[in-house]
Amino acid sequence: MIIKKFQAQTEKEATLMAKEELGSDAIVMNIKTIKPKGIFSLFKKPRVELTAAIDENAAEKKEAAKKQFAKAVEETPYKFGDDVFASSDNEYVVETQSAIEEKINNIAKLLEQQLAAPKAEPEKKAPKEEEAETKKPEEVPEEEQKPKVLDLIRNQLIENEVMEKYADAIINELENQSENQPIDNLLAYIYQKIVLKLGEVSIVKCSENKPKIVFFVGNTGVGKTTTMAKLASKFKLEQKLEIAMFSLDTYRIAAIEQIKTYANILNTPMEVVYTPEEMRKLVEKYKDCDLIFVDTAGRSHKNTEQKNDLDSIISSVKEYECEILLVVSATTKYSDLKSIADVYSDLFDYKLVFTKLDETRGLGNILNLKLDTDKSLSYVTWGQNVPEDIGALNPQVIAKKLLGGAE
Ligand SMILES: Nc1nc2c(ncn2[C@@H]2O[C@H](COP(=O)(O)OP(=O)(O)OP(=O)(O)O)[C@@H](O)[C@H]2O)c(=O)[nH]1
Ligand SMILES: [Mg+2]
């Protein structure tokens, strides 16, 4: 560690001098005002003395941190370009590895700036003889004067609506090892932890035994029909698969019209299903299709009668490979999301689809719900455009956003 003092007229000048001599990795340890002494002191302006320090091995550590970060990205289970919609140009889907790396570096810079911000408060006690000249700081314990990187990261996670208990759990795993760690290292570690916690993403795949049946379930107005139309378009147009669309939404005429419109454009068959018997017959009719997408009526998760109807429809085709996508809106408040997820967990296993990412800033609920339910994450949607605004959830992009790397 090299420690040096710099004197100048202003704090800004002193900082520039320190940066010039010690480099941009230098840390400001103390700033104080020095009153001129002697008989002409009245005519002299006070000067600022800045104490700065630099870790001699900073460059080496930075290089090691970069390597660790690259390794972290490499070792995460989800690889870029794996998803079926890699050609999409949306920020939630396509982020090249180096772009993410760059964003993380930007977050590191941001944190460094925040760390340097309260430098006007002396961090180290000044030597006794100079104490009288120093602006007396308020009686704040030394520990509290120095914001910790981990506190900043924790705040960032909570600001993005990660629940405190999960933000704490992530941070606590690091707390003991954080001493003397460069910011890049800490960020890379936390980023990797979040990516791992989000888990492997599970997208819709055709089964060997045709047809695979995919149900879209969830509360009213969350985007089930739109999401189904987006996926049907993608699979039909990009993967040239044979698709049939069913609707169980017999409550509203408009709902059937909505799917009919999409089915006509896509030139796919569309059927309305009223009973479990009909469901069985219709699946048999379309048994050569790769995928049968089934739209369900929006329902309150508290409505048990409707849920039982759905359960009997799903049970009627259980000899086929079925998949259930629970569609939830990222804008729903967490206590409701949790109760929706719990109610559906009692009925069947499902994967989670998050819609309306474009309507919310905090994506913490994705991590919260994943950790609370341990269900696989699947797709995310970010707008009303069919079919563009959908993609497989990308854990790396979500982790980056949770760490504040969105802008
Ligand atoms: N901003 C935004 N709007 C969306 C998104 N997904 C769907 N919507 C809109 O949300 C509204 C409801 O979408 P639907 O697909 O009809 O929702 P639903 O779950 O089928 O609704 P019900 O069948 O009535 O339960 C429509 O106006 C959609 O365009 C999204 O990702 N972002
Ligand atoms: Mg609908």
CSV table of C-alpha atoms and ligand atoms in Angstrom, one decimal:
chain,number,residue,atom,x,y,z
A,1,MET,CA,0.0,0.0,0.0
A,2,ILE,CA,1.4,3.4,-1.0
A,3,ILE,CA,0.0,6.4,1.0
A,4,LYS,CA,0.6,10.0,-0.2
A,5,LYS,CA,-0.7,13.5,0.7
A,6,PHE,CA,-1.6,16.1,-1.8
A,7,GLN,CA,-2.1,19.8,-1.1
A,8,ALA,CA,-4.1,22.2,-3.4
A,9,GLN,CA,-6.5,25.2,-3.4
A,10,THR,CA,-9.5,23.0,-3.9
A,11,GLU,CA,-10.6,19.4,-3.2
A,12,LYS,CA,-11.1,18.9,-6.9
A,13,GLU,CA,-7.5,20.0,-7.7
A,14,ALA,CA,-6.1,17.8,-5.0
A,15,THR,CA,-8.1,14.8,-6.3
A,16,LEU,CA,-6.8,15.4,-9.8
A,17,MET,CA,-3.3,15.5,-8.5
A,18,ALA,CA,-3.8,12.2,-6.7
A,19,LYS,CA,-5.3,10.5,-9.7
A,20,GLU,CA,-2.5,11.8,-11.9
A,21,GLU,CA,0.2,10.4,-9.7
A,22,LEU,CA,-1.4,7.3,-8.3
A,23,GLY,CA,-3.8,6.4,-11.1
A,24,SER,CA,-7.6,6.0,-11.1
A,25,ASP,CA,-7.5,3.1,-8.7
A,26,ALA,CA,-6.4,5.4,-5.9
A,27,ILE,CA,-8.7,5.6,-2.9
A,28,VAL,CA,-9.2,8.9,-1.0
A,29,MET,CA,-8.6,8.2,2.7
A,30,ASN,CA,-8.9,11.7,4.2
A,31,ILE,CA,-9.5,15.3,3.3
A,32,LYS,CA,-8.9,18.2,5.6
A,33,THR,CA,-8.6,22.0,5.4
A,34,ILE,CA,-5.3,23.5,6.4
A,35,LYS,CA,-5.5,27.0,7.8
A,36,PRO,CA,-2.5,29.2,6.9
A,37,LYS,CA,-0.1,30.0,9.8
A,38,GLY,CA,2.1,32.9,10.6
A,39,ILE,CA,1.7,36.7,10.5
A,40,PHE,CA,0.4,36.8,6.9
A,41,SER,CA,-2.1,34.1,7.5
A,42,LEU,CA,-5.0,36.5,7.3
A,43,PHE,CA,-4.2,37.2,3.7
A,44,LYS,CA,-3.7,33.6,2.7
A,45,LYS,CA,-6.5,31.2,1.6
A,46,PRO,CA,-6.9,27.9,3.4
A,47,ARG,CA,-5.6,24.9,1.5
A,48,VAL,CA,-7.0,21.4,1.1
A,49,GLU,CA,-4.9,18.4,2.0
A,50,LEU,CA,-5.9,15.1,0.6
A,51,THR,CA,-4.5,11.7,1.7
A,52,ALA,CA,-4.8,9.0,-1.0
A,53,ALA,CA,-3.7,5.4,-1.1
A,54,ILE,CA,-3.1,2.9,-3.8
A,55,ASP,CA,-2.7,-0.9,-3.5
A,56,GLU,CA,0.5,-1.7,-5.4
A,57,ASN,CA,-1.1,-5.0,-6.6
A,58,ALA,CA,-4.2,-3.3,-7.9
A,59,ALA,CA,-3.5,-4.0,-11.5
A,60,GLU,CA,-2.8,-7.6,-10.8
A,61,LYS,CA,-5.9,-8.0,-8.7
A,62,LYS,CA,-8.0,-6.3,-11.5
A,63,GLU,CA,-6.6,-8.8,-14.0
A,64,ALA,CA,-7.4,-11.7,-11.7
A,65,ALA,CA,-10.9,-10.3,-11.1
A,66,LYS,CA,-11.5,-10.1,-14.8
A,67,LYS,CA,-10.4,-13.7,-15.2
A,68,GLN,CA,-12.7,-14.8,-12.4
A,69,PHE,CA,-15.6,-12.9,-13.9
A,70,ALA,CA,-15.0,-14.5,-17.3
A,71,LYS,CA,-14.9,-17.9,-15.6
A,72,ALA,CA,-18.1,-17.1,-13.7
A,73,VAL,CA,-19.9,-16.3,-16.9
A,74,GLU,CA,-18.5,-19.5,-18.6
A,75,GLU,CA,-19.5,-21.7,-15.7
A,76,THR,CA,-23.1,-20.6,-15.5
A,77,PRO,CA,-25.5,-23.2,-16.8
A,78,TYR,CA,-27.3,-21.1,-19.3
A,79,LYS,CA,-25.5,-20.2,-22.4
A,80,PHE,CA,-26.3,-17.3,-24.7
A,81,GLY,CA,-27.8,-18.3,-28.0
A,82,ASP,CA,-29.3,-21.5,-26.6
A,83,ASP,CA,-32.9,-20.3,-26.7
A,84,VAL,CA,-35.1,-20.7,-29.7
A,85,PHE,CA,-35.5,-17.0,-30.1
A,86,ALA,CA,-31.9,-16.0,-30.3
A,87,SER,CA,-32.6,-14.0,-33.4
A,88,SER,CA,-34.8,-11.6,-31.5
A,89,ASP,CA,-33.3,-8.1,-31.0
A,90,ASN,CA,-34.6,-7.4,-27.6
A,91,GLU,CA,-32.5,-6.5,-24.6
A,92,TYR,CA,-34.0,-9.3,-22.5
A,93,VAL,CA,-32.8,-11.9,-24.9
A,94,VAL,CA,-29.7,-11.0,-26.8
A,95,GLU,CA,-26.9,-9.7,-24.8
A,96,THR,CA,-23.5,-10.8,-25.9
A,97,GLN,CA,-21.2,-12.0,-23.2
A,98,SER,CA,-18.9,-9.1,-23.7
A,99,ALA,CA,-21.8,-6.6,-23.5
A,100,ILE,CA,-22.8,-8.1,-20.2
A,101,GLU,CA,-19.2,-8.0,-19.0
A,102,GLU,CA,-19.0,-4.3,-20.0
A,103,LYS,CA,-22.2,-3.5,-18.1
A,104,ILE,CA,-20.9,-5.3,-15.0
A,105,ASN,CA,-17.7,-3.2,-15.3
A,106,ASN,CA,-19.9,-0.1,-15.5
A,107,ILE,CA,-21.7,-1.2,-12.3
A,108,ALA,CA,-18.3,-1.6,-10.7
A,109,LYS,CA,-17.4,1.9,-11.7
A,110,LEU,CA,-20.7,3.3,-10.3
A,111,LEU,CA,-20.1,1.6,-7.0
A,112,GLU,CA,-16.5,2.9,-6.9
A,113,GLN,CA,-17.9,6.4,-7.4
A,114,GLN,CA,-20.4,5.9,-4.6
A,115,LEU,CA,-17.7,4.7,-2.4
A,116,ALA,CA,-15.6,7.7,-3.0
A,117,ALA,CA,-18.5,10.1,-2.6
A,118,PRO,CA,-18.5,10.7,1.2
A,119,LYS,CA,-14.8,11.5,1.2
A,120,ALA,CA,-15.3,14.9,2.8
A,121,GLU,CA,-15.7,13.0,6.1
A,122,PRO,CA,-12.3,12.1,7.4
A,123,GLU,CA,-11.9,8.4,7.7
A,124,LYS,CA,-8.7,8.2,9.6
A,125,LYS,CA,-8.1,10.3,12.7
A,126,ALA,CA,-5.7,13.1,11.9
A,127,PRO,CA,-2.4,13.3,13.8
A,128,LYS,CA,-2.8,15.1,17.1
A,129,GLU,CA,-1.0,18.3,16.2
A,130,GLU,CA,-3.1,18.8,13.1
A,131,GLU,CA,-6.3,18.0,14.7
A,132,ALA,CA,-7.2,21.6,15.7
A,133,GLU,CA,-6.9,22.6,12.0
A,134,THR,CA,-9.2,19.9,10.8
A,135,LYS,CA,-12.9,20.5,10.3
A,136,LYS,CA,-14.3,18.5,13.2
A,137,PRO,CA,-16.6,15.8,11.8
A,138,GLU,CA,-19.8,15.0,13.5
A,139,GLU,CA,-19.6,12.3,16.0
A,140,VAL,CA,-20.2,9.4,13.6
A,141,PRO,CA,-18.4,6.1,14.3
A,142,GLU,CA,-15.7,5.4,11.9
A,143,GLU,CA,-17.3,2.3,10.6
A,144,GLU,CA,-20.4,4.2,9.5
A,145,GLN,CA,-18.5,6.8,7.7
A,146,LYS,CA,-17.4,4.3,5.1
A,147,PRO,CA,-20.2,2.8,3.0
A,148,LYS,CA,-19.4,-0.7,2.2
A,149,VAL,CA,-19.6,-2.1,-1.3
A,150,LEU,CA,-21.7,-5.0,0.0
A,151,ASP,CA,-24.2,-2.5,1.5
A,152,LEU,CA,-24.4,-0.7,-1.9
A,153,ILE,CA,-25.0,-4.0,-3.7
A,154,ARG,CA,-27.6,-5.0,-1.1
A,155,ASN,CA,-29.4,-1.7,-1.5
A,156,GLN,CA,-29.3,-2.1,-5.3
A,157,LEU,CA,-31.0,-5.5,-5.0
A,158,ILE,CA,-33.6,-4.3,-2.6
A,159,GLU,CA,-34.3,-1.2,-4.8
A,160,ASN,CA,-35.0,-3.7,-7.6
A,161,GLU,CA,-37.5,-5.4,-5.3
A,162,VAL,CA,-35.5,-8.4,-4.3
A,163,MET,CA,-36.8,-9.4,-0.9
A,164,GLU,CA,-34.6,-8.4,2.0
A,165,LYS,CA,-34.2,-11.9,3.2
A,166,TYR,CA,-32.9,-13.0,-0.2
A,167,ALA,CA,-30.7,-10.0,-0.7
A,168,ASP,CA,-29.3,-10.6,2.8
A,169,ALA,CA,-28.8,-14.3,2.1
A,170,ILE,CA,-26.8,-13.5,-1.0
A,171,ILE,CA,-24.7,-10.9,0.7
A,172,ASN,CA,-24.1,-12.9,3.9
A,173,GLU,CA,-22.6,-15.7,2.0
A,174,LEU,CA,-19.9,-13.2,1.0
A,175,GLU,CA,-19.5,-11.1,4.1
A,176,ASN,CA,-16.6,-13.0,5.6
A,177,GLN,CA,-14.6,-13.1,2.4
A,178,SER,CA,-15.2,-9.5,1.4
A,179,GLU,CA,-12.2,-7.9,3.1
A,180,ASN,CA,-9.6,-6.6,0.6
A,181,GLN,CA,-11.5,-8.0,-2.3
A,182,PRO,CA,-11.7,-5.7,-5.4
A,183,ILE,CA,-15.2,-4.6,-6.3
A,184,ASP,CA,-15.1,-6.5,-9.6
A,185,ASN,CA,-14.5,-9.7,-7.7
A,186,LEU,CA,-17.4,-9.1,-5.4
A,187,LEU,CA,-19.7,-8.2,-8.2
A,188,ALA,CA,-18.7,-11.2,-10.3
A,189,TYR,CA,-19.3,-13.5,-7.3
A,190,ILE,CA,-22.7,-12.0,-6.6
A,191,TYR,CA,-23.7,-12.0,-10.3
A,192,GLN,CA,-22.8,-15.7,-10.5
A,193,LYS,CA,-24.8,-16.5,-7.4
A,194,ILE,CA,-27.9,-14.8,-8.7
A,195,VAL,CA,-27.6,-16.5,-12.1
A,196,LEU,CA,-27.2,-19.9,-10.3
A,197,LYS,CA,-30.2,-19.1,-8.1
A,198,LEU,CA,-32.4,-18.3,-11.1
A,199,GLY,CA,-31.5,-21.8,-12.3
A,200,GLU,CA,-31.7,-23.5,-15.6
A,201,VAL,CA,-34.4,-22.1,-17.8
A,202,SER,CA,-36.9,-24.5,-19.3
A,203,ILE,CA,-38.4,-23.7,-22.6
A,204,VAL,CA,-41.2,-25.5,-24.5
A,205,LYS,CA,-39.7,-28.5,-26.5
A,206,CYS,CA,-41.5,-30.9,-28.7
A,207,SER,CA,-41.8,-34.5,-27.4
A,208,GLU,CA,-41.0,-37.7,-29.3
A,209,ASN,CA,-44.5,-38.8,-28.8
A,210,LYS,CA,-46.7,-36.3,-30.6
A,211,PRO,CA,-48.6,-34.2,-29.7
A,212,LYS,CA,-47.2,-32.2,-26.8
A,213,ILE,CA,-49.9,-30.3,-25.1
A,214,VAL,CA,-49.1,-26.9,-23.5
A,215,PHE,CA,-51.6,-25.2,-21.2
A,216,PHE,CA,-51.5,-21.5,-20.5
A,217,VAL,CA,-53.0,-20.8,-17.1
A,218,GLY,CA,-53.1,-17.8,-14.8
A,219,ASN,CA,-55.1,-14.9,-13.4
A,220,THR,CA,-57.3,-12.6,-15.5
A,221,GLY,CA,-55.6,-10.3,-17.9
A,222,VAL,CA,-52.0,-11.3,-17.3
A,223,GLY,CA,-51.4,-12.0,-21.0
A,224,LYS,CA,-52.1,-15.7,-21.4
A,225,THR,CA,-53.7,-15.4,-24.8
A,226,THR,CA,-51.1,-13.0,-26.2
A,227,THR,CA,-48.3,-15.1,-24.9
A,228,MET,CA,-49.8,-18.2,-26.5
A,229,ALA,CA,-50.2,-16.4,-29.8
A,230,LYS,CA,-46.6,-15.2,-29.6
A,231,LEU,CA,-45.2,-18.7,-29.0
A,232,ALA,CA,-47.5,-20.2,-31.6
A,233,SER,CA,-46.2,-17.7,-34.2
A,234,LYS,CA,-42.6,-18.3,-33.3
A,235,PHE,CA,-42.9,-22.1,-33.4
A,236,LYS,CA,-45.0,-22.1,-36.6
A,237,LEU,CA,-43.0,-19.5,-38.5
A,238,GLU,CA,-39.5,-20.0,-37.3
A,239,GLN,CA,-39.4,-23.7,-36.6
A,240,LYS,CA,-42.0,-24.7,-39.1
A,241,LEU,CA,-43.8,-26.9,-36.6
A,242,GLU,CA,-47.4,-28.1,-36.9
A,243,ILE,CA,-49.5,-26.3,-34.2
A,244,ALA,CA,-53.2,-26.5,-33.2
A,245,MET,CA,-54.8,-23.9,-30.9
A,246,PHE,CA,-57.5,-24.8,-28.4
A,247,SER,CA,-59.5,-22.5,-26.3
A,248,LEU,CA,-61.1,-23.4,-23.0
A,249,ASP,CA,-62.2,-19.8,-22.6
A,250,THR,CA,-65.9,-20.3,-23.2
A,251,TYR,CA,-66.9,-17.5,-20.8
A,252,ARG,CA,-66.3,-14.7,-23.2
A,253,ILE,CA,-67.2,-14.5,-26.9
A,254,ALA,CA,-64.4,-12.0,-27.4
A,255,ALA,CA,-61.8,-14.4,-26.0
A,256,ILE,CA,-62.6,-17.0,-28.8
A,257,GLU,CA,-62.6,-14.2,-31.4
A,258,GLN,CA,-59.2,-13.2,-30.2
A,259,ILE,CA,-57.6,-16.6,-30.7
A,260,LYS,CA,-59.5,-17.1,-34.0
A,261,THR,CA,-57.9,-14.0,-35.4
A,262,TYR,CA,-54.4,-15.3,-34.5
A,263,ALA,CA,-55.2,-18.8,-35.8
A,264,ASN,CA,-56.5,-17.4,-39.1
A,265,ILE,CA,-53.3,-15.3,-39.6
A,266,LEU,CA,-51.1,-18.3,-38.8
A,267,ASN,CA,-53.2,-20.7,-40.7
A,268,THR,CA,-53.5,-23.1,-37.8
A,269,PRO,CA,-56.6,-25.1,-36.7
A,270,MET,CA,-58.5,-23.6,-33.8
A,271,GLU,CA,-61.0,-25.4,-31.6
A,272,VAL,CA,-63.2,-24.5,-28.7
A,273,VAL,CA,-63.3,-27.1,-25.9
A,274,TYR,CA,-66.2,-27.4,-23.5
A,275,THR,CA,-65.8,-30.7,-21.7
A,276,PRO,CA,-63.1,-33.2,-20.8
A,277,GLU,CA,-64.6,-35.7,-23.3
A,278,GLU,CA,-64.3,-33.1,-26.1
A,279,MET,CA,-60.8,-32.4,-25.1
A,280,ARG,CA,-59.8,-36.1,-25.4
A,281,LYS,CA,-61.5,-36.4,-28.8
A,282,LEU,CA,-59.9,-33.2,-30.2
A,283,VAL,CA,-56.4,-34.1,-29.0
A,284,GLU,CA,-56.9,-37.4,-30.8
A,285,LYS,CA,-58.0,-35.5,-33.9
A,286,TYR,CA,-54.8,-33.4,-33.9
A,287,LYS,CA,-52.5,-36.2,-32.8
A,288,ASP,CA,-50.1,-35.5,-35.7
A,289,CYS,CA,-49.5,-31.9,-34.6
A,290,ASP,CA,-46.2,-31.2,-32.9
A,291,LEU,CA,-47.8,-28.9,-30.3
A,292,ILE,CA,-51.3,-28.2,-29.1
A,293,PHE,CA,-51.5,-24.9,-27.3
A,294,VAL,CA,-54.5,-24.6,-25.0
A,295,ASP,CA,-55.6,-21.2,-23.8
A,296,THR,CA,-57.6,-21.1,-20.6
A,297,ALA,CA,-60.0,-18.6,-19.1
A,298,GLY,CA,-58.5,-16.0,-16.9
A,299,ARG,CA,-59.6,-16.8,-13.3
A,300,SER,CA,-59.0,-15.6,-9.9
A,301,HIS,CA,-56.7,-18.1,-8.1
A,302,LYS,CA,-59.3,-18.1,-5.3
A,303,ASN,CA,-62.0,-19.5,-7.6
A,304,THR,CA,-61.9,-23.3,-6.7
A,305,GLU,CA,-64.7,-24.3,-9.0
A,306,GLN,CA,-63.0,-23.0,-12.2
A,307,LYS,CA,-59.7,-24.6,-11.0
A,308,ASN,CA,-61.4,-28.0,-10.7
A,309,ASP,CA,-62.8,-27.7,-14.2
A,310,LEU,CA,-59.3,-27.0,-15.5
A,311,ASP,CA,-57.9,-29.9,-13.5
A,312,SER,CA,-60.4,-32.3,-15.0
A,313,ILE,CA,-59.6,-31.2,-18.5
A,314,ILE,CA,-55.9,-31.6,-17.9
A,315,SER,CA,-56.5,-35.0,-16.3
A,316,SER,CA,-58.5,-36.1,-19.3
A,317,VAL,CA,-55.3,-36.1,-21.5
A,318,LYS,CA,-52.7,-37.2,-19.0
A,319,GLU,CA,-51.5,-40.0,-21.2
A,320,TYR,CA,-50.0,-37.3,-23.5
A,321,GLU,CA,-47.1,-35.3,-22.5
A,322,CYS,CA,-48.5,-32.1,-21.0
A,323,GLU,CA,-46.8,-29.0,-19.9
A,324,ILE,CA,-48.3,-26.1,-17.9
A,325,LEU,CA,-47.1,-22.6,-18.2
A,326,LEU,CA,-48.3,-20.4,-15.3
A,327,VAL,CA,-48.4,-16.9,-16.7
A,328,VAL,CA,-47.9,-14.2,-14.2
A,329,SER,CA,-47.5,-10.5,-14.6
A,330,ALA,CA,-44.2,-8.9,-13.4
A,331,THR,CA,-46.3,-5.9,-12.3
A,332,THR,CA,-48.3,-7.9,-9.7
A,333,LYS,CA,-47.4,-7.2,-6.1
A,334,TYR,CA,-45.3,-10.0,-4.5
A,335,SER,CA,-47.8,-11.2,-1.9
A,336,ASP,CA,-50.3,-11.8,-4.6
A,337,LEU,CA,-47.8,-13.5,-6.9
A,338,LYS,CA,-46.8,-15.8,-4.1
A,339,SER,CA,-50.4,-16.7,-3.3
A,340,ILE,CA,-51.2,-17.4,-7.0
A,341,ALA,CA,-48.1,-19.6,-7.3
A,342,ASP,CA,-49.0,-21.5,-4.1
A,343,VAL,CA,-52.6,-22.1,-5.2
A,344,TYR,CA,-51.5,-23.5,-8.6
A,345,SER,CA,-48.8,-25.6,-6.9
A,346,ASP,CA,-51.5,-27.5,-5.1
A,347,LEU,CA,-53.0,-28.5,-8.5
A,348,PHE,CA,-50.1,-29.2,-10.8
A,349,ASP,CA,-46.5,-28.7,-11.6
A,350,TYR,CA,-45.8,-25.7,-13.8
A,351,LYS,CA,-43.2,-23.5,-15.3
A,352,LEU,CA,-43.3,-19.7,-14.7
A,353,VAL,CA,-43.8,-17.2,-17.5
A,354,PHE,CA,-43.4,-13.5,-16.5
A,355,THR,CA,-45.2,-11.0,-18.7
A,356,LYS,CA,-45.2,-7.2,-18.9
A,357,LEU,CA,-41.5,-6.7,-18.0
A,358,ASP,CA,-41.9,-3.5,-20.0
A,359,GLU,CA,-44.3,-2.1,-17.3
A,360,THR,CA,-42.0,-2.5,-14.3
A,361,ARG,CA,-38.6,-1.5,-13.2
A,362,GLY,CA,-37.9,-3.9,-10.4
A,363,LEU,CA,-37.4,-7.4,-11.6
A,364,GLY,CA,-36.7,-8.8,-8.1
A,365,ASN,CA,-40.0,-10.7,-8.0
A,366,ILE,CA,-38.6,-13.0,-10.6
A,367,LEU,CA,-35.9,-14.1,-8.2
A,368,ASN,CA,-38.2,-14.0,-5.2
A,369,LEU,CA,-40.8,-16.3,-6.8
A,370,LYS,CA,-38.1,-18.6,-8.1
A,371,LEU,CA,-36.6,-19.0,-4.7
A,372,ASP,CA,-40.0,-19.4,-3.0
A,373,THR,CA,-41.4,-21.9,-5.4
A,374,ASP,CA,-38.4,-23.6,-6.9
A,375,LYS,CA,-40.3,-23.9,-10.2
A,376,SER,CA,-38.5,-23.5,-13.4
A,377,LEU,CA,-38.4,-20.2,-15.1
A,378,SER,CA,-39.4,-20.2,-18.7
A,379,TYR,CA,-40.3,-17.2,-20.9
A,380,VAL,CA,-40.5,-13.5,-20.4
A,381,THR,CA,-42.6,-11.0,-22.5
A,382,TRP,CA,-42.0,-7.3,-22.7
A,383,GLY,CA,-44.8,-5.8,-24.8
A,384,GLN,CA,-48.0,-6.2,-26.8
A,385,ASN,CA,-46.3,-7.0,-30.2
A,386,VAL,CA,-47.1,-10.5,-31.5
A,387,PRO,CA,-44.8,-12.3,-32.0
A,388,GLU,CA,-41.8,-10.1,-31.4
A,389,ASP,CA,-42.0,-9.3,-27.6
A,390,ILE,CA,-41.2,-12.7,-26.2
A,391,GLY,CA,-38.1,-14.7,-25.4
A,392,ALA,CA,-36.7,-17.4,-23.2
A,393,LEU,CA,-35.8,-15.8,-19.8
A,394,ASN,CA,-32.1,-15.1,-19.8
A,395,PRO,CA,-30.7,-15.4,-16.2
A,396,GLN,CA,-27.6,-13.4,-17.0
A,397,VAL,CA,-29.6,-10.4,-18.3
A,398,ILE,CA,-31.9,-10.6,-15.2
A,399,ALA,CA,-28.9,-10.8,-12.8
A,400,LYS,CA,-27.3,-7.8,-14.5
A,401,LYS,CA,-30.5,-5.8,-14.2
A,402,LEU,CA,-30.9,-6.7,-10.6
A,403,LEU,CA,-27.4,-5.4,-10.0
A,404,GLY,CA,-28.4,-2.1,-11.5
A,405,GLY,CA,-26.8,-2.6,-14.9
A,406,ALA,CA,-29.9,-1.8,-16.9
A,407,GLU,CA,-29.0,1.7,-18.1
B,1,LIG,N1,-47.3,-4.0,-21.9
B,1,LIG,C1,-47.6,-5.3,-22.1
B,1,LIG,N2,-48.8,-5.7,-22.3
B,1,LIG,C2,-49.1,-7.0,-22.5
B,1,LIG,C3,-48.0,-8.0,-22.5
B,1,LIG,N3,-48.6,-9.2,-22.7
B,1,LIG,C4,-49.9,-9.0,-22.9
B,1,LIG,N4,-50.2,-7.7,-22.8
B,1,LIG,C5,-51.5,-7.0,-22.9
B,1,LIG,O1,-52.3,-7.3,-21.8
B,1,LIG,C6,-53.7,-7.3,-22.1
B,1,LIG,C7,-54.3,-8.7,-21.7
B,1,LIG,O2,-53.7,-9.7,-22.5
B,1,LIG,P1,-54.4,-11.1,-22.8
B,1,LIG,O3,-53.4,-11.9,-23.6
B,1,LIG,O4,-55.7,-10.9,-23.4
B,1,LIG,O5,-54.5,-11.6,-21.3
B,1,LIG,P2,-55.2,-12.9,-20.8
B,1,LIG,O6,-54.5,-13.4,-19.6
B,1,LIG,O7,-55.4,-13.8,-21.9
B,1,LIG,O8,-56.6,-12.2,-20.3
B,1,LIG,P3,-57.9,-13.0,-19.9
B,1,LIG,O9,-58.2,-14.1,-21.0
B,1,LIG,O10,-59.0,-12.0,-19.9
B,1,LIG,O11,-57.7,-13.6,-18.6
B,1,LIG,C8,-53.7,-7.1,-23.7
B,1,LIG,O12,-54.0,-5.8,-23.9
B,1,LIG,C9,-52.3,-7.5,-24.1
B,1,LIG,O13,-51.9,-6.8,-25.3
B,1,LIG,C10,-46.7,-7.5,-22.2
B,1,LIG,O14,-45.7,-8.3,-22.1
B,1,LIG,N5,-46.5,-6.2,-22.0
B,2,MG,MG,-57.2,-14.7,-22.6
